[in-house]
PDB file of C-alpha atoms in Angstrom:
ATOM      1  CA  UNK A1444      54.208 -66.878  -0.988  1.00  0.00           C
ATOM      2  CA  UNK A1445      51.501 -67.367   1.639  1.00  0.00           C
ATOM      3  CA  UNK A1446      48.562 -69.421   0.421  1.00  0.00           C
ATOM      4  CA  UNK A1447      45.125 -67.830   0.611  1.00  0.00           C
ATOM      5  CA  UNK A1448      42.836 -69.365   3.209  1.00  0.00           C
ATOM      6  CA  UNK A1449      39.153 -69.658   2.420  1.00  0.00           C
ATOM      7  CA  UNK A1450      36.363 -70.859   4.681  1.00  0.00           C
ATOM      8  CA  UNK A1451      36.826 -71.898   8.286  1.00  0.00           C
ATOM      9  CA  UNK A1452      35.391 -70.511  11.516  1.00  0.00           C
ATOM     10  CA  UNK A1453      33.901 -67.028  11.221  1.00  0.00           C
ATOM     11  CA  UNK A1454      33.830 -67.108   7.430  1.00  0.00           C
ATOM     12  CA  UNK A1455      30.830 -65.686   5.631  1.00  0.00           C
ATOM     13  CA  UNK A1456      28.688 -67.713   3.228  1.00  0.00           C
ATOM     14  CA  UNK A1457      31.038 -67.004   0.330  1.00  0.00           C
ATOM     15  CA  UNK A1458      34.147 -67.952   2.334  1.00  0.00           C
ATOM     16  CA  UNK A1459      34.899 -64.325   3.227  1.00  0.00           C
ATOM     17  CA  UNK A1460      36.681 -64.236   6.625  1.00  0.00           C
ATOM     18  CA  UNK A1461      36.146 -60.514   7.226  1.00  0.00           C
ATOM     19  CA  UNK A1462      33.312 -61.299   9.600  1.00  0.00           C
ATOM     20  CA  UNK A1463      30.186 -59.510  10.799  1.00  0.00           C
ATOM     21  CA  UNK A1464      31.870 -56.177  11.661  1.00  0.00           C
ATOM     22  CA  UNK A1465      32.780 -55.588   8.012  1.00  0.00           C
ATOM     23  CA  UNK A1466      29.303 -56.622   6.918  1.00  0.00           C
ATOM     24  CA  UNK A1467      27.782 -54.138   9.399  1.00  0.00           C
ATOM     25  CA  UNK A1468      29.951 -51.371   7.947  1.00  0.00           C
ATOM     26  CA  UNK A1469      28.666 -52.233   4.471  1.00  0.00           C
ATOM     27  CA  UNK A1470      25.076 -52.031   5.700  1.00  0.00           C
ATOM     28  CA  UNK A1471      25.719 -48.702   7.441  1.00  0.00           C
ATOM     29  CA  UNK A1472      27.497 -47.300   4.384  1.00  0.00           C
ATOM     30  CA  UNK A1473      24.597 -48.405   2.179  1.00  0.00           C
ATOM     31  CA  UNK A1474      22.072 -46.782   4.541  1.00  0.00           C
ATOM     32  CA  UNK A1475      24.123 -43.575   4.621  1.00  0.00           C
ATOM     33  CA  UNK A1476      24.335 -43.426   0.826  1.00  0.00           C
ATOM     34  CA  UNK A1477      20.596 -44.070   0.484  1.00  0.00           C
ATOM     35  CA  UNK A1478      19.900 -41.298   2.992  1.00  0.00           C
ATOM     36  CA  UNK A1479      22.168 -38.870   1.142  1.00  0.00           C
ATOM     37  CA  UNK A1480      20.524 -39.731  -2.167  1.00  0.00           C
ATOM     38  CA  UNK A1481      17.072 -39.145  -0.675  1.00  0.00           C
ATOM     39  CA  UNK A1482      18.176 -35.781   0.739  1.00  0.00           C
ATOM     40  CA  UNK A1483      19.591 -34.736  -2.636  1.00  0.00           C
ATOM     41  CA  UNK A1484      16.376 -35.667  -4.425  1.00  0.00           C
ATOM     42  CA  UNK A1485      14.316 -33.775  -1.867  1.00  0.00           C
ATOM     43  CA  UNK A1486      16.461 -30.672  -2.289  1.00  0.00           C
ATOM     44  CA  UNK A1487      16.243 -30.808  -6.089  1.00  0.00           C
ATOM     45  CA  UNK A1488      12.578 -31.486  -6.569  1.00  0.00           C
ATOM     46  CA  UNK A1489       9.189 -30.476  -5.386  1.00  0.00           C
ATOM     47  CA  UNK A1490       9.988 -26.830  -4.764  1.00  0.00           C
ATOM     48  CA  UNK A1491       7.700 -23.900  -5.433  1.00  0.00           C
ATOM     49  CA  UNK A1492       7.625 -22.595  -8.996  1.00  0.00           C
ATOM     50  CA  UNK A1493      10.471 -20.251  -9.789  1.00  0.00           C
ATOM     51  CA  UNK A1494       9.563 -16.619 -10.280  1.00  0.00           C
ATOM     52  CA  UNK A1495      10.149 -15.216 -13.742  1.00  0.00           C
ATOM     53  CA  UNK A1496      10.783 -11.713 -14.925  1.00  0.00           C
ATOM     54  CA  UNK A1497       8.010  -9.635 -16.417  1.00  0.00           C
ATOM     55  CA  UNK A1498       4.583  -8.453 -15.391  1.00  0.00           C
ATOM     56  CA  UNK A1499       2.845 -11.826 -15.081  1.00  0.00           C
ATOM     57  CA  UNK A1500      -0.894 -11.216 -14.801  1.00  0.00           C
ATOM     58  CA  UNK A1501      -0.568  -7.633 -13.486  1.00  0.00           C
ATOM     59  CA  UNK A1502      -2.460  -5.003 -15.498  1.00  0.00           C
ATOM     60  CA  UNK A1503      -1.846  -1.336 -16.232  1.00  0.00           C
ATOM     61  CA  UNK A1504      -2.860   0.720 -13.210  1.00  0.00           C
ATOM     62  CA  UNK A1505      -2.085  -2.056 -10.708  1.00  0.00           C
ATOM     63  CA  UNK A1506      -0.052  -0.954  -7.698  1.00  0.00           C
ATOM     64  CA  UNK A1507       3.223  -2.848  -7.702  1.00  0.00           C
ATOM     65  CA  UNK A1508       5.048  -1.188  -4.799  1.00  0.00           C
ATOM     66  CA  UNK A1509       5.212   1.768  -2.476  1.00  0.00           C
ATOM     67  CA  UNK A1510       7.720   4.333  -3.739  1.00  0.00           C
ATOM     68  CA  UNK A1511       9.218   4.462  -0.238  1.00  0.00           C
ATOM     69  CA  UNK A1512      10.213   0.779  -0.587  1.00  0.00           C
ATOM     70  CA  UNK A1513      12.616   1.578  -3.450  1.00  0.00           C
ATOM     71  CA  UNK A1514      15.875   2.940  -2.012  1.00  0.00           C
ATOM     72  CA  UNK A1515      17.509   5.936  -3.690  1.00  0.00           C
ATOM     73  CA  UNK A1516      20.607   4.659  -5.495  1.00  0.00           C
ATOM     74  CA  UNK A1517      19.387   1.073  -5.221  1.00  0.00           C
ATOM     75  CA  UNK A1518      16.492  -1.142  -6.096  1.00  0.00           C
ATOM     76  CA  UNK A1519      14.247  -4.025  -5.132  1.00  0.00           C
ATOM     77  CA  UNK A1520      12.735  -7.076  -6.769  1.00  0.00           C
ATOM     78  CA  UNK A1521       8.956  -6.991  -6.387  1.00  0.00           C
ATOM     79  CA  UNK A1522       6.630  -9.969  -6.704  1.00  0.00           C
ATOM     80  CA  UNK A1523       3.717  -9.639  -9.104  1.00  0.00           C
ATOM     81  CA  UNK A1524       0.672 -11.850  -9.659  1.00  0.00           C
ATOM     82  CA  UNK A1525       1.322 -14.795 -11.962  1.00  0.00           C
ATOM     83  CA  UNK A1526       4.693 -15.793 -10.431  1.00  0.00           C
ATOM     84  CA  UNK A1527       6.460 -12.818 -11.982  1.00  0.00           C
ATOM     85  CA  UNK A1528       8.872 -10.196 -10.709  1.00  0.00           C
ATOM     86  CA  UNK A1529      10.026  -6.725 -11.682  1.00  0.00           C
ATOM     87  CA  UNK A1530      13.181  -4.921 -10.694  1.00  0.00           C
ATOM     88  CA  UNK A1531      12.383  -1.412  -9.474  1.00  0.00           C
ATOM     89  CA  UNK A1532      15.302   1.024  -9.274  1.00  0.00           C
ATOM     90  CA  UNK A1533      15.622   4.619  -8.104  1.00  0.00           C
ATOM     91  CA  UNK A1534      18.898   5.933  -9.538  1.00  0.00           C
ATOM     92  CA  UNK A1535      18.076   9.480  -8.364  1.00  0.00           C
ATOM     93  CA  UNK A1536      15.555  10.868  -5.884  1.00  0.00           C
ATOM     94  CA  UNK A1537      12.047  10.585  -7.372  1.00  0.00           C
ATOM     95  CA  UNK A1538      13.174   8.791 -10.561  1.00  0.00           C
ATOM     96  CA  UNK A1539      11.750   5.250 -10.379  1.00  0.00           C
ATOM     97  CA  UNK A1540      12.195   2.848 -13.275  1.00  0.00           C
ATOM     98  CA  UNK A1541      11.314  -0.797 -13.753  1.00  0.00           C
ATOM     99  CA  UNK A1542      13.159  -3.504 -15.645  1.00  0.00           C
ATOM    100  CA  UNK A1543      12.415  -7.106 -16.480  1.00  0.00           C
ATOM    101  CA  UNK A1544      14.957  -8.789 -14.180  1.00  0.00           C
ATOM    102  CA  UNK A1545      15.532 -11.773 -16.494  1.00  0.00           C
ATOM    103  CA  UNK A1546      19.070 -11.576 -17.842  1.00  0.00           C
ATOM    104  CA  UNK A1547      18.909 -11.642 -21.666  1.00  0.00           C
ATOM    105  CA  UNK A1548      21.808 -14.134 -21.698  1.00  0.00           C
ATOM    106  CA  UNK A1549      20.031 -17.223 -20.283  1.00  0.00           C
ATOM    107  CA  UNK A1550      17.143 -15.855 -18.228  1.00  0.00           C
ATOM    108  CA  UNK A1551      18.576 -15.929 -14.704  1.00  0.00           C
ATOM    109  CA  UNK A1552      17.146 -13.271 -12.401  1.00  0.00           C
ATOM    110  CA  UNK A1553      19.553 -10.387 -11.820  1.00  0.00           C
ATOM    111  CA  UNK A1554      20.331  -8.903  -8.416  1.00  0.00           C
ATOM    112  CA  UNK A1555      19.151  -5.431  -7.387  1.00  0.00           C
ATOM    113  CA  UNK A1556      21.796  -2.772  -8.032  1.00  0.00           C
ATOM    114  CA  UNK A1557      24.826  -2.190  -5.863  1.00  0.00           C
ATOM    115  CA  UNK A1558      26.877   0.984  -6.449  1.00  0.00           C
ATOM    116  CA  UNK A1559      24.925   1.778  -9.618  1.00  0.00           C
ATOM    117  CA  UNK A1560      25.413  -1.642 -11.216  1.00  0.00           C
ATOM    118  CA  UNK A1561      22.938  -4.494 -11.685  1.00  0.00           C
ATOM    119  CA  UNK A1562      24.692  -7.882 -11.783  1.00  0.00           C
ATOM    120  CA  UNK A1563      23.580 -11.267 -13.066  1.00  0.00           C
ATOM    121  CA  UNK A1564      24.752 -13.848 -10.510  1.00  0.00           C
ATOM    122  CA  UNK A1565      24.908 -16.664 -13.059  1.00  0.00           C
ATOM    123  CA  UNK A1566      27.566 -15.498 -15.536  1.00  0.00           C
ATOM    124  CA  UNK A1567      28.507 -12.023 -14.309  1.00  0.00           C
ATOM    125  CA  UNK A1568      26.848  -9.772 -16.889  1.00  0.00           C
ATOM    126  CA  UNK A1569      26.499  -6.216 -15.584  1.00  0.00           C
ATOM    127  CA  UNK A1570      23.966  -3.522 -16.455  1.00  0.00           C
ATOM    128  CA  UNK A1571      23.724   0.206 -15.758  1.00  0.00           C
ATOM    129  CA  UNK A1572      21.177   0.671 -12.963  1.00  0.00           C
ATOM    130  CA  UNK A1573      19.735   3.873 -14.450  1.00  0.00           C
ATOM    131  CA  UNK A1574      19.282   2.662 -18.030  1.00  0.00           C
ATOM    132  CA  UNK A1575      19.470  -1.143 -18.016  1.00  0.00           C
ATOM    133  CA  UNK A1576      22.134  -0.961 -20.744  1.00  0.00           C
ATOM    134  CA  UNK A1577      24.558  -3.896 -20.721  1.00  0.00           C
ATOM    135  CA  UNK A1578      28.010  -2.842 -19.516  1.00  0.00           C
ATOM    136  CA  UNK A1579      29.743  -6.223 -19.573  1.00  0.00           C
ATOM    137  CA  UNK A1580      28.644  -9.472 -21.227  1.00  0.00           C
ATOM    138  CA  UNK A1581      28.045 -12.251 -21.918  1.00  0.00           C
ATOM    139  CA  UNK A1582      24.536 -10.762 -22.123  1.00  0.00           C
ATOM    140  CA  UNK A1583      23.923  -9.751 -25.762  1.00  0.00           C
ATOM    141  CA  UNK A1584      21.700  -6.781 -24.808  1.00  0.00           C
ATOM    142  CA  UNK A1585      20.412  -4.706 -21.919  1.00  0.00           C
ATOM    143  CA  UNK A1586      17.484  -5.292 -19.603  1.00  0.00           C
ATOM    144  CA  UNK A1587      14.032  -4.568 -21.021  1.00  0.00           C
ATOM    145  CA  UNK A1588      12.462  -1.506 -19.424  1.00  0.00           C
ATOM    146  CA  UNK A1589       8.870  -1.820 -18.213  1.00  0.00           C
ATOM    147  CA  UNK A1590       6.739   1.327 -18.074  1.00  0.00           C
ATOM    148  CA  UNK A1591       5.693   2.434 -14.594  1.00  0.00           C
ATOM    149  CA  UNK A1592       4.169   5.623 -13.184  1.00  0.00           C
ATOM    150  CA  UNK A1593       3.846   7.164  -9.754  1.00  0.00           C
ATOM    151  CA  UNK A1594       0.595   8.118  -8.130  1.00  0.00           C
ATOM    152  CA  UNK A1595       1.073   9.679  -4.733  1.00  0.00           C
ATOM    153  CA  UNK A1596       3.320   7.312  -2.834  1.00  0.00           C
ATOM    154  CA  UNK A1597       2.624   4.304  -5.071  1.00  0.00           C
ATOM    155  CA  UNK A1598       4.370   2.834  -8.101  1.00  0.00           C
ATOM    156  CA  UNK A1599       1.855   1.633 -10.707  1.00  0.00           C
ATOM    157  CA  UNK A1600       2.228  -0.461 -13.812  1.00  0.00           C
ATOM    158  CA  UNK A1601       1.707   1.930 -16.759  1.00  0.00           C
TER     159      UNK A1601
END
């Protein structure tokens, strides 16, 4: 068995013989970890308020979109006053509907429809794009429809 040697030339204050190169690596590692922690905190905090589904502070008669902005067979999320959003869909030419885009499962905002299906990106619930009816859970119910009307080329909150 080789005896352990402590102290001597080049040893640190606690008798550690690893020397200044190892100490520099510790300092660099510490600085890197502090930088990563700061970046993570910056990414997680201080962002703009998250939009929620619903009409926010919009009132009946308010223009919420141009009908031409809602693709036939698809849909768009539109921003409303009061940090809110609505999902406008046009399942058939001239038939525009609006839904609260908050998934009834846990409130995540759903994606606009693709191939006739609205999908929640959080847990995979799917909804019929024409009716908002839930097709596959875990959502316990469909999307709430919001009344809208058309006036000329505009979509208005009813």
